[in-house]
Tab-separated table of C-alpha atoms in Angstrom:
chain	number	residue	atom	x	y	z
A	1	MET	CA	138.661	137.478	124.053
A	2	THR	CA	135.206	138.713	123.154
A	3	ARG	CA	132.238	136.399	123.040
A	4	GLU	CA	129.934	136.600	120.068
A	5	PHE	CA	126.450	137.408	121.339
A	6	GLU	CA	123.578	135.024	120.763
A	7	THR	CA	120.487	136.033	118.868
A	8	ALA	CA	118.016	134.192	121.119
A	9	ALA	CA	116.097	135.696	124.015
A	10	THR	CA	117.470	135.775	127.535
A	11	ARG	CA	116.418	132.675	129.396
A	12	PHE	CA	114.760	134.405	132.320
A	13	GLY	CA	112.710	136.833	130.239
A	14	ALA	CA	111.715	134.151	127.729
A	15	SER	CA	110.664	131.769	130.507
A	16	LEU	CA	108.683	134.576	132.133
A	17	ALA	CA	106.814	135.313	128.891
A	18	LEU	CA	106.125	131.604	128.365
A	19	GLY	CA	104.873	131.257	131.937
A	20	VAL	CA	102.464	134.168	131.485
A	21	ALA	CA	101.104	132.655	128.266
A	22	ALA	CA	100.694	129.212	129.869
A	23	VAL	CA	98.944	130.493	132.998
A	24	ALA	CA	96.636	132.723	130.971
A	25	THR	CA	95.738	129.823	128.669
A	26	VAL	CA	94.910	127.500	131.551
A	27	ALA	CA	92.817	130.251	133.159
A	28	LEU	CA	90.887	130.964	129.964
A	29	VAL	CA	90.160	127.298	129.249
A	30	ALA	CA	89.284	126.678	132.898
A	31	GLY	CA	86.758	129.507	132.561
A	32	THR	CA	84.830	127.301	130.138
A	33	GLY	CA	84.701	124.504	132.711
A	34	SER	CA	87.454	122.414	131.077
A	35	LEU	CA	90.489	122.773	133.315
A	36	LEU	CA	91.874	119.376	132.289
A	37	ARG	CA	91.780	120.325	128.599
A	38	GLY	CA	93.664	123.509	129.385
A	39	LEU	CA	96.370	121.647	131.265
A	40	VAL	CA	96.707	119.012	128.529
A	41	GLY	CA	96.823	121.607	125.751
A	42	VAL	CA	99.412	123.739	127.523
A	43	ALA	CA	101.522	120.687	128.338
A	44	GLY	CA	101.480	119.629	124.681
A	45	ALA	CA	102.272	123.128	123.399
A	46	VAL	CA	105.192	123.591	125.794
A	47	LEU	CA	106.488	120.096	124.998
A	48	VAL	CA	106.521	120.863	121.258
A	49	GLY	CA	108.338	124.152	121.813
A	50	ARG	CA	110.888	122.698	124.194
A	51	SER	CA	111.466	119.573	122.108
A	52	ALA	CA	112.076	121.575	118.928
A	53	ASN	CA	115.249	122.901	120.536
A	54	LEU	CA	116.618	119.337	120.721
A	55	LEU	CA	116.349	118.862	116.949
A	56	ASP	CA	119.621	120.695	116.384
A	57	GLY	CA	121.766	117.855	115.115
A	58	GLU	CA	124.283	117.949	117.974
A	59	SER	CA	123.632	114.264	118.682
A	60	ASN	CA	121.209	111.681	117.392
A	61	GLN	CA	120.167	110.878	120.950
A	62	ARG	CA	119.029	114.474	121.517
A	63	ARG	CA	117.342	114.461	118.130
A	64	ALA	CA	115.443	111.250	118.929
A	65	ILE	CA	114.281	112.629	122.283
A	66	GLY	CA	113.182	115.823	120.560
A	67	SER	CA	111.287	113.823	117.938
A	68	VAL	CA	109.420	111.895	120.634
A	69	GLY	CA	108.606	115.153	122.404
A	70	VAL	CA	107.299	116.795	119.226
A	71	VAL	CA	105.033	113.838	118.398
A	72	VAL	CA	103.694	113.420	121.939
A	73	GLY	CA	103.288	117.175	122.379
A	74	SER	CA	101.438	117.516	119.078
A	75	ALA	CA	99.116	114.674	120.072
A	76	LEU	CA	98.379	116.275	123.451
A	77	LEU	CA	97.801	119.705	121.913
A	78	VAL	CA	95.415	118.490	119.232
A	79	GLY	CA	93.827	115.993	121.619
A	80	ALA	CA	92.732	118.904	123.796
A	81	VAL	CA	91.039	120.492	120.771
A	82	VAL	CA	89.208	117.569	119.164
A	83	VAL	CA	86.330	117.670	121.642
A	84	ALA	CA	83.495	119.178	119.627
A	85	ASP	CA	82.095	122.097	121.624
A	86	THR	CA	82.151	125.879	121.608
A	87	ALA	CA	85.370	125.970	123.631
A	88	SER	CA	87.416	124.090	121.013
A	89	GLY	CA	88.280	127.243	119.103
A	90	LEU	CA	89.483	128.960	122.265
A	91	VAL	CA	91.576	125.932	123.243
A	92	ALA	CA	93.122	125.787	119.770
A	93	LEU	CA	94.003	129.482	119.641
A	94	ALA	CA	95.378	129.597	123.168
A	95	GLY	CA	97.320	126.341	122.736
A	96	LEU	CA	98.911	127.523	119.497
A	97	ALA	CA	99.748	130.812	121.204
A	98	VAL	CA	101.663	128.921	123.900
A	99	MET	CA	103.414	126.807	121.254
A	100	ALA	CA	104.568	129.850	119.264
A	101	THR	CA	105.780	131.476	122.471
A	102	ALA	CA	107.577	128.306	123.552
A	103	LEU	CA	109.318	127.986	120.177
A	104	ASP	CA	110.651	131.537	120.401
A	105	ALA	CA	111.459	131.203	124.099
A	106	THR	CA	113.472	128.024	123.616
A	107	GLY	CA	115.567	128.464	120.501
A	108	GLY	CA	114.005	131.144	118.360
A	109	LEU	CA	111.302	130.842	115.715
A	110	ASP	CA	113.440	130.935	112.570
A	111	GLU	CA	114.153	128.994	109.381
A	112	ASP	CA	116.479	126.560	111.159
A	113	THR	CA	113.768	125.672	113.663
A	114	GLY	CA	111.224	125.267	110.887
A	115	ARG	CA	113.543	123.054	108.842
A	116	GLU	CA	114.368	120.750	111.753
A	117	LEU	CA	110.708	120.512	112.748
A	118	PHE	CA	109.743	119.732	109.157
A	119	ARG	CA	112.266	116.901	108.945
A	120	ALA	CA	111.250	115.396	112.295
A	121	ILE	CA	107.537	115.627	111.547
A	122	LEU	CA	107.954	114.247	108.014
A	123	ASP	CA	110.099	111.272	109.070
A	124	SER	CA	107.906	110.462	112.066
A	125	GLY	CA	104.776	110.958	109.958
A	126	VAL	CA	105.961	108.411	107.383
A	127	VAL	CA	106.552	105.840	110.115
A	128	LEU	CA	103.196	106.581	111.740
A	129	ALA	CA	101.439	106.253	108.373
A	130	GLY	CA	102.910	102.758	108.085
A	131	PHE	CA	101.627	101.907	111.570
A	132	VAL	CA	98.190	103.258	110.607
A	133	ALA	CA	98.052	101.045	107.514
A	134	LEU	CA	99.157	97.975	109.486
A	135	ALA	CA	96.724	98.619	112.343
A	136	ALA	CA	93.853	99.206	109.927
A	137	ALA	CA	94.697	96.030	108.006
A	138	VAL	CA	94.616	93.978	111.197
A	139	ALA	CA	91.493	95.638	112.618
A	140	THR	CA	89.475	95.319	109.406
A	141	GLY	CA	90.423	91.653	109.075
A	142	LEU	CA	92.359	92.195	105.858
A	143	VAL	CA	95.304	90.081	107.002
A	144	ALA	CA	93.038	87.231	108.101
A	145	ALA	CA	91.018	87.536	104.887
A	146	VAL	CA	94.155	87.244	102.752
A	147	ALA	CA	95.290	84.164	104.665
A	148	GLN	CA	91.841	82.565	104.349
A	149	GLY	CA	91.748	83.489	100.670
A	150	VAL	CA	95.063	81.756	100.034
A	151	LEU	CA	93.900	78.603	101.816
A	152	PHE	CA	90.599	78.637	99.967
A	153	ALA	CA	92.356	79.103	96.627
A	154	GLY	CA	94.652	76.173	97.381
A	155	GLU	CA	91.767	73.891	98.374
A	156	THR	CA	89.789	74.941	95.323
A	157	LEU	CA	92.757	74.303	93.041
A	158	LEU	CA	93.410	70.829	94.408
A	159	ALA	CA	89.741	69.966	93.863
A	160	GLN	CA	89.994	70.708	90.127
A	161	ASN	CA	90.494	68.192	87.329
A	162	SER	CA	93.893	66.859	86.328
A	163	PHE	CA	94.202	69.222	83.319
A	164	VAL	CA	93.904	72.320	85.533
A	165	LEU	CA	96.332	70.864	88.072
A	166	LEU	CA	98.871	70.026	85.371
A	167	LEU	CA	98.609	73.531	83.906
A	168	SER	CA	99.052	75.125	87.358
A	169	VAL	CA	102.268	73.137	87.883
A	170	GLN	CA	103.654	74.422	84.586
A	171	LEU	CA	102.733	78.017	85.453
A	172	GLY	CA	104.307	77.599	88.900
A	173	VAL	CA	107.574	76.347	87.401
A	174	LEU	CA	107.616	79.289	84.959
A	175	LEU	CA	107.015	81.721	87.808
A	176	VAL	CA	109.843	80.137	89.831
A	177	VAL	CA	112.432	80.504	87.054
A	178	LEU	CA	111.353	84.115	86.428
A	179	LEU	CA	111.564	85.058	90.120
A	180	LEU	CA	114.856	83.197	90.452
A	181	ALA	CA	116.459	85.626	87.990
A	182	ARG	CA	115.422	88.530	90.249
A	183	ALA	CA	116.197	86.867	93.592
A	184	LEU	CA	119.631	85.350	92.855
A	185	PRO	CA	121.491	88.716	92.750
A	186	ARG	CA	119.922	89.584	96.112
A	187	TYR	CA	121.066	86.279	97.626
A	188	ASP	CA	124.577	86.846	96.222
A	189	GLU	CA	124.618	90.228	97.948
A	190	TRP	CA	123.114	89.149	101.252
A	191	LEU	CA	124.543	85.574	101.467
A	192	PRO	CA	127.731	85.468	99.372
A	193	ASP	CA	128.846	82.095	100.826
A	194	ALA	CA	125.469	80.357	100.671
A	195	TRP	CA	126.452	77.878	97.932
A	196	LEU	CA	129.314	76.354	95.974
A	197	PRO	CA	130.236	77.571	92.459
A	198	GLU	CA	128.744	74.436	90.878
A	199	GLN	CA	125.407	75.022	92.609
A	200	ARG	CA	125.445	78.664	91.584
A	201	ALA	CA	126.067	77.685	87.957
A	202	VAL	CA	123.074	75.343	87.985
A	203	LEU	CA	120.857	78.083	89.389
A	204	ASP	CA	122.104	80.447	86.688
A	205	GLN	CA	120.991	77.950	84.072
A	206	LEU	CA	117.512	77.757	85.622
A	207	ALA	CA	117.016	81.495	86.127
A	208	THR	CA	115.322	83.132	83.138
A	209	GLU	CA	114.263	86.675	82.368
A	210	LEU	CA	110.824	87.320	80.958
A	211	TRP	CA	112.098	88.189	77.484
A	212	GLU	CA	114.292	85.066	77.400
A	213	VAL	CA	111.386	82.611	77.628
A	214	PRO	CA	111.094	80.770	74.261
A	215	ARG	CA	108.055	81.518	72.143
A	216	TRP	CA	107.029	77.870	71.984
A	217	VAL	CA	106.626	77.908	75.803
A	218	TRP	CA	104.225	80.848	75.589
A	219	LEU	CA	102.347	79.160	72.744
A	220	ALA	CA	102.077	75.863	74.630
A	221	LEU	CA	100.871	77.529	77.825
A	222	GLY	CA	98.478	79.800	75.924
A	223	GLY	CA	97.017	76.830	74.063
A	224	GLN	CA	96.448	74.955	77.313
A	225	VAL	CA	94.788	77.970	78.893
A	226	VAL	CA	92.367	78.080	75.966
A	227	LEU	CA	91.730	74.323	76.043
A	228	VAL	CA	91.181	74.148	79.802
A	229	GLY	CA	87.990	76.126	79.359
A	230	THR	CA	86.487	73.722	76.857
A	231	ASP	CA	84.150	70.841	77.643
A	232	TRP	CA	86.151	68.131	75.926
A	233	ALA	CA	89.823	68.772	76.806
A	234	PRO	CA	89.750	68.046	80.583
A	235	PRO	CA	87.860	64.726	80.176
A	236	LEU	CA	90.300	63.765	77.429
A	237	VAL	CA	93.251	64.239	79.802
A	238	GLU	CA	91.487	62.123	82.428
A	239	ARG	CA	90.979	59.393	79.802
A	240	LEU	CA	94.662	59.492	78.816
A	241	LEU	CA	95.720	59.137	82.424
A	242	GLY	CA	93.417	56.171	82.738
A	243	LEU	CA	95.062	54.502	79.747
A	244	LEU	CA	98.442	54.796	81.445
A	245	SER	CA	97.250	52.475	84.209
A	246	VAL	CA	99.628	52.558	87.193
A	247	PHE	CA	101.637	55.466	85.819
A	248	GLY	CA	98.470	57.440	85.260
A	249	GLU	CA	97.345	56.835	88.826
A	250	ALA	CA	100.785	57.926	90.092
A	251	ILE	CA	100.569	61.160	88.075
A	252	ARG	CA	97.027	61.768	89.280
A	253	PHE	CA	98.166	61.225	92.892
A	254	LEU	CA	101.058	63.680	92.510
A	255	LEU	CA	98.726	66.296	91.058
A	256	ARG	CA	95.917	65.923	93.591
A	257	SER	CA	97.898	65.307	96.804
A	258	GLY	CA	99.699	68.652	96.796
A	259	VAL	CA	103.142	67.028	96.698
A	260	LEU	CA	104.005	69.204	93.705
A	261	HIS	CA	101.879	72.291	94.414
A	262	ILE	CA	102.814	72.932	98.052
A	263	PRO	CA	106.628	73.025	97.466
A	264	LEU	CA	106.057	75.192	94.391
A	265	ALA	CA	103.855	77.575	96.394
A	266	LEU	CA	106.446	77.815	99.172
A	267	LEU	CA	109.244	78.421	96.688
A	268	VAL	CA	107.256	81.129	94.897
A	269	THR	CA	106.481	82.763	98.253
A	270	LEU	CA	110.151	82.718	99.270
A	271	LEU	CA	111.397	84.157	95.972
A	272	ALA	CA	108.610	86.750	95.758
A	273	GLY	CA	109.270	87.767	99.368
A	274	THR	CA	112.952	88.214	98.536
A	275	VAL	CA	112.162	90.469	95.582
A	276	LEU	CA	109.637	92.447	97.627
A	277	ALA	CA	112.099	92.803	100.506
A	278	ASP	CA	114.638	94.245	98.085
A	279	TYR	CA	112.129	96.837	96.864
A	280	VAL	CA	111.341	97.708	100.488
A	281	ARG	CA	115.057	98.005	101.199
A	282	HIS	CA	115.474	100.428	98.304
A	283	ALA	CA	112.508	102.472	99.562
A	284	VAL	CA	114.006	102.602	103.056
A	285	VAL	CA	117.378	103.676	101.628
A	286	VAL	CA	115.725	106.482	99.678
A	287	TRP	CA	113.765	107.520	102.787
A	288	ALA	CA	116.872	107.395	104.998
A	289	GLY	CA	118.823	109.603	102.601
A	290	ASP	CA	122.500	110.345	103.005
A	291	GLU	CA	122.425	110.209	106.823
A	292	PRO	CA	120.413	107.161	107.937
A	293	PRO	CA	121.178	107.532	111.698
A	294	GLU	CA	119.904	111.106	111.662
A	295	THR	CA	116.764	110.115	109.758
A	296	LEU	CA	116.132	107.257	112.171
A	297	ALA	CA	116.555	109.667	115.085
A	298	ASN	CA	114.053	112.060	113.475
A	299	ALA	CA	111.635	109.161	113.137
A	300	GLY	CA	112.082	108.189	116.788
A	301	GLY	CA	108.827	109.857	117.774
A	302	GLY	CA	106.856	107.911	115.175
A	303	LEU	CA	108.523	104.634	116.117
A	304	VAL	CA	107.977	105.026	119.862
A	305	VAL	CA	104.417	106.365	119.674
A	306	GLY	CA	103.422	103.861	116.987
A	307	ALA	CA	104.791	100.908	118.953
A	308	VAL	CA	103.250	102.023	122.265
A	309	VAL	CA	99.824	102.719	120.769
A	310	GLY	CA	99.964	99.475	118.801
A	311	LEU	CA	100.716	97.430	121.914
A	312	LEU	CA	98.091	99.163	124.054
A	313	THR	CA	95.350	98.856	121.434
A	314	ALA	CA	96.121	95.157	121.105
A	315	ILE	CA	94.651	94.623	124.600
A	316	PRO	CA	90.909	93.951	124.093
A	317	PRO	CA	89.755	95.014	127.610
A	318	LEU	CA	91.592	98.332	127.296
A	319	VAL	CA	90.135	98.953	123.841
A	320	ALA	CA	86.627	98.200	125.079
A	321	LEU	CA	87.114	100.571	128.028
A	322	VAL	CA	88.308	103.446	125.823
A	323	VAL	CA	85.685	102.959	123.118
A	324	SER	CA	82.913	102.843	125.727
A	325	GLY	CA	83.761	106.432	126.615
A	326	PHE	CA	83.058	107.682	123.066
A	327	HIS	CA	79.717	109.176	122.167
A	328	PRO	CA	77.927	106.673	119.895
A	329	GLU	CA	77.456	109.279	117.148
A	330	SER	CA	80.912	110.838	117.398
A	331	SER	CA	83.484	110.572	114.621
A	332	ALA	CA	85.871	108.798	117.023
A	333	ALA	CA	83.321	106.028	117.641
A	334	THR	CA	82.564	105.726	113.911
A	335	LEU	CA	86.214	105.548	112.861
A	336	SER	CA	87.096	103.152	115.671
A	337	ALA	CA	84.295	100.828	114.636
A	338	ALA	CA	85.424	100.904	110.997
A	339	PHE	CA	89.232	100.874	111.273
A	340	GLY	CA	89.971	100.027	114.890
A	341	LEU	CA	91.061	102.140	117.838
A	342	GLY	CA	94.756	101.830	117.003
A	343	ALA	CA	94.452	103.120	113.447
A	344	THR	CA	92.100	105.895	114.568
A	345	THR	CA	94.439	107.037	117.348
A	346	LEU	CA	97.545	106.963	115.175
A	347	GLY	CA	95.698	108.698	112.337
A	348	THR	CA	94.775	111.460	114.769
A	349	VAL	CA	98.432	111.797	115.740
A	350	VAL	CA	99.378	112.160	112.064
A	351	ALA	CA	96.723	114.849	111.681
A	352	ALA	CA	98.148	116.571	114.775
A	353	LEU	CA	101.618	116.618	113.219
A	354	VAL	CA	100.206	118.131	110.031
A	355	ALA	CA	98.386	120.789	112.073
A	356	VAL	CA	101.526	121.708	114.020
A	357	LEU	CA	103.636	121.811	110.864
A	358	THR	CA	101.050	124.026	109.152
A	359	THR	CA	100.985	126.363	112.131
A	360	VAL	CA	104.773	126.635	112.290
A	361	GLY	CA	104.988	127.178	108.526
A	362	THR	CA	102.364	129.924	108.720
A	363	ALA	CA	104.195	131.543	111.637
A	364	LEU	CA	107.474	131.497	109.706
A	365	TRP	CA	105.771	133.035	106.684
A	366	LEU	CA	104.236	135.765	108.825
A	367	SER	CA	107.599	136.468	110.452
A	368	GLU	CA	108.964	137.361	107.015
A	369	THR	CA	106.224	139.880	106.312
A	370	SER	CA	105.743	143.401	107.603
A	371	TYR	CA	102.870	142.242	109.813
A	372	VAL	CA	105.195	140.595	112.336
A	373	PRO	CA	108.462	142.051	113.693
A	374	ALA	CA	111.644	140.542	112.299
A	375	THR	CA	112.780	139.712	115.845
A	376	ALA	CA	110.639	138.112	118.537
A	377	GLY	CA	108.258	136.840	115.852
A	378	GLY	CA	107.159	133.889	117.971
A	379	PHE	CA	106.329	136.127	120.913
A	380	ALA	CA	104.406	138.489	118.627
A	381	ILE	CA	102.391	135.673	117.042
A	382	GLY	CA	101.788	134.057	120.425
A	383	SER	CA	100.634	137.380	121.824
A	384	GLY	CA	98.264	137.911	118.905
A	385	LEU	CA	96.778	134.418	119.148
A	386	LEU	CA	96.319	134.753	122.898
A	387	PHE	CA	94.608	138.108	122.362
A	388	VAL	CA	92.172	136.552	119.864
A	389	ALA	CA	91.642	133.580	122.212
A	390	ALA	CA	90.697	135.962	125.010
A	391	LEU	CA	88.170	137.658	122.747
A	392	ALA	CA	86.843	134.244	121.686
A	393	GLY	CA	86.259	133.542	125.361
A	394	THR	CA	83.365	135.998	125.338
A	395	VAL	CA	81.327	133.519	123.260
A	396	SER	CA	82.593	130.438	125.112
A	397	GLY	CA	81.228	131.294	128.534
A	398	VAL	CA	84.466	132.670	129.971
A	399	PRO	CA	83.851	135.192	132.806
A	400	ALA	CA	84.587	138.811	131.927
A	401	PHE	CA	87.360	139.015	134.516
A	402	LEU	CA	89.277	136.171	132.839
A	403	THR	CA	88.737	137.761	129.427
A	404	PHE	CA	90.380	140.972	130.657
A	405	VAL	CA	93.207	138.996	132.225
A	406	GLY	CA	93.726	137.079	128.957
A	407	VAL	CA	93.991	140.277	126.917
A	408	ALA	CA	96.365	141.780	129.463
A	409	ALA	CA	98.448	138.590	129.446
A	410	ALA	CA	98.688	138.761	125.647
A	411	LEU	CA	100.227	142.231	125.905
A	412	LEU	CA	102.555	141.064	128.659
A	413	VAL	CA	103.769	138.146	126.525
A	414	TRP	CA	104.704	140.503	123.703
A	415	ASP	CA	106.315	143.093	126.000
A	416	LEU	CA	108.335	140.556	128.017
A	417	GLY	CA	109.318	138.557	124.944
A	418	GLU	CA	110.455	141.592	122.966
A	419	ASN	CA	112.455	142.846	125.926
A	420	ALA	CA	114.093	139.427	126.376
A	421	VAL	CA	115.024	139.231	122.700
A	422	GLY	CA	116.392	142.766	122.744
A	423	LEU	CA	118.618	141.986	125.717
A	424	GLY	CA	119.653	138.725	124.108
A	425	HIS	CA	120.799	140.587	121.007
A	426	GLN	CA	122.722	143.158	123.024
A	427	LEU	CA	124.145	141.162	125.923
A	428	GLY	CA	123.754	137.506	125.032
A	429	VAL	CA	121.643	134.836	126.680
A	430	GLU	CA	124.220	134.160	129.405
A	431	ALA	CA	124.318	137.750	130.690
A	432	GLU	CA	122.906	138.383	134.166
A	433	THR	CA	119.804	140.422	133.392
A	434	ARG	CA	117.354	139.021	135.921
A	435	ARG	CA	117.220	142.092	138.161
A	436	GLY	CA	116.532	144.453	135.280
A	437	GLU	CA	113.952	142.124	133.749
A	438	VAL	CA	112.161	141.774	137.085
A	439	VAL	CA	111.913	145.563	137.323
A	440	HIS	CA	110.669	145.777	133.738
A	441	ALA	CA	108.149	142.961	134.289
A	442	THR	CA	106.886	144.582	137.492
A	443	GLY	CA	106.272	147.887	135.730
A	444	SER	CA	104.479	146.174	132.842
A	445	LEU	CA	102.398	144.088	135.236
A	446	LEU	CA	101.328	147.183	137.148
A	447	ALA	CA	100.408	148.952	133.910
A	448	VAL	CA	98.213	146.140	132.591
A	449	GLY	CA	96.821	145.634	136.081
A	450	VAL	CA	95.563	149.209	136.070
A	451	GLY	CA	93.946	148.561	132.675
A	452	VAL	CA	92.184	145.477	133.994
A	453	VAL	CA	90.974	147.329	137.101
A	454	VAL	CA	89.631	150.184	134.969
A	455	ALA	CA	87.761	147.725	132.749
A	456	LEU	CA	86.319	145.859	135.730
A	457	VAL	CA	85.207	149.050	137.453
A	458	ALA	CA	83.606	150.225	134.226
A	459	MET	CA	81.760	146.950	133.777
A	460	TYR	CA	80.612	146.260	137.326
A	461	GLY	CA	80.314	149.886	138.433
A	462	LEU	CA	79.267	152.091	135.520
A	463	GLY	CA	77.946	149.406	133.162
A	464	PRO	CA	74.909	148.331	135.227
A	465	LEU	CA	73.839	151.997	135.697
A	466	SER	CA	73.542	152.862	132.044
A	467	VAL	CA	73.545	149.733	129.889
A	468	PRO	CA	70.895	146.987	129.658
A	469	SER	CA	72.092	143.608	130.840
A	470	GLY	CA	72.207	142.189	127.311
A	471	GLY	CA	74.854	144.729	126.251
A	472	ARG	CA	77.205	144.501	129.195
A	473	ALA	CA	79.488	141.967	127.544
A	474	ALA	CA	79.926	144.180	124.499
A	475	LEU	CA	80.557	147.226	126.682
A	476	ALA	CA	83.076	145.344	128.770
A	477	LEU	CA	84.880	144.143	125.674
A	478	ALA	CA	84.997	147.644	124.222
A	479	LEU	CA	86.299	149.112	127.455
A	480	ALA	CA	88.907	146.403	127.745
A	481	LEU	CA	90.132	147.120	124.238
A	482	VAL	CA	90.249	150.873	124.912
A	483	SER	CA	92.186	150.493	128.142
A	484	LEU	CA	94.654	148.005	126.732
A	485	VAL	CA	95.216	149.943	123.524
A	486	ALA	CA	95.960	152.942	125.732
A	487	PHE	CA	98.497	150.782	127.514
A	488	VAL	CA	100.159	149.884	124.200
A	489	VAL	CA	100.365	153.567	123.273
A	490	ALA	CA	101.954	154.325	126.619
A	491	ILE	CA	104.506	151.574	126.119
A	492	GLU	CA	105.335	152.865	122.632
A	493	ARG	CA	105.910	156.368	123.988
A	494	GLY	CA	108.234	155.035	126.632
A	495	ASP	CA	110.202	152.868	124.205
A	496	GLY	CA	112.475	155.715	123.204
A	497	ASN	CA	113.882	156.450	126.652
A	498	ASP	CA	113.897	152.811	127.714
A	499	GLY	CA	115.648	151.763	124.543
A	500	GLU	CA	118.315	154.419	124.986
A	501	ASP	CA	118.948	153.334	128.573
A	502	SER	CA	119.138	149.684	127.522
A	503	ARG	CA	121.631	150.467	124.786
A	504	ARG	CA	123.815	152.394	127.192
A	505	GLY	CA	123.748	149.498	129.656
A	506	ALA	CA	124.497	147.002	126.887
A	507	ASP	CA	127.468	149.028	125.681
A	508	GLY	CA	128.846	149.173	129.216
A	509	VAL	CA	128.526	145.417	129.713
A	510	ALA	CA	130.057	144.701	126.322
A	511	GLU	CA	133.047	146.939	127.078
A	512	GLY	CA	133.532	145.202	130.414
A	513	GLN	CA	133.509	141.798	128.757
A	514	GLU	CA	136.098	142.901	126.219
């Protein structure tokens, strides 16, 4: 029985290409004096790439773990970039290069990967946006202000004259019967045995839709609203209550003590909360779609990160410690002061998810054009980004030696990745190809090593003899490009023979497996 070959890269070759990209990135970023940022960025990029492979739908547990990995990895990757200095561009380019390489090394950078990443990032992003809104509401005092506003409104209302209090009771009763018509069907659905048929019939009689309210009720309430603003109507009501003697005092007590208003307010809150909860339930159902467990698993990253950040930023000493490390004029300090550390942190995570999704979408678009090979697109894009990052190192204070190494590593990533994908197409990812890939990697490493040595000799040997010190960086860069382009040409010339040998070996292995 023949086994259908996989289309992904061989595991050893893909891991080797990813390792080269990661080491080169850490070296380049460390050359700017920010080793920790390099380690954090690489860790985040690799975590995103590795976690994307778990978003395959085989199980919701794997999908949830992958979602957490994508969110945390995106936060680490972007967190290494947000420091505002000249090295940020290098960190971003190199980190994205590692991420593209990791995506192709793990499961292949294709439409399926992009679709699963989009779903996980969208579902987690929606959850995180809700956490951001809640954290900002708490930090800005909105929740406390609403509660104080309600109490103040109640105290102000009870301090009004009897006419206003009587009108508010009528409006409260009208609001109750209107909300009852909306809430009763929800209670029947959620609590079918909550009451007896006789009780349900009475509630049906009380419940009224807006268009069923008689016109005389609207006229009576409208007339009272107009009269309550006059100078003579409220005193007239007080006079009438005084004429009623004991009954008038009883009515005045009921209106001013809150005996009527507080139960009405609680009832309105309960019914309004029921209606609002039903709207929220419908929104959640629409968000969950046809497969709620899968959607919840995709949102696992947002739920876990949002809950952890929310709990940590609720500890005042920890918040004070973190905020004290911000520069007073930085955007992080400004946003934290305005919206709180929790909302600022979670908002940054949402921005990180958008950045990763944009990068992956751009990579997928490029992989469908003639600029990027149809196979090994992630390795090609990662190689290109790492190449540009190495060149960007010349303006970020990276030593020339590390710049040459970065450019050489970019070519190695492409060569090793393409070779791994080619073998994966021909032999499958489970085939034993380690010995051949080690030989291939050794030859490529020696070739780029010669290019680096030539560039270094030219810079430190010939450069000082003929070029002023101000132009040595440009000369070194030019020589590095010349030597490495020559290496690419040499590889292209050797592709014909190597490819023929590989095809012969693949055919032999395939025949043996059959």
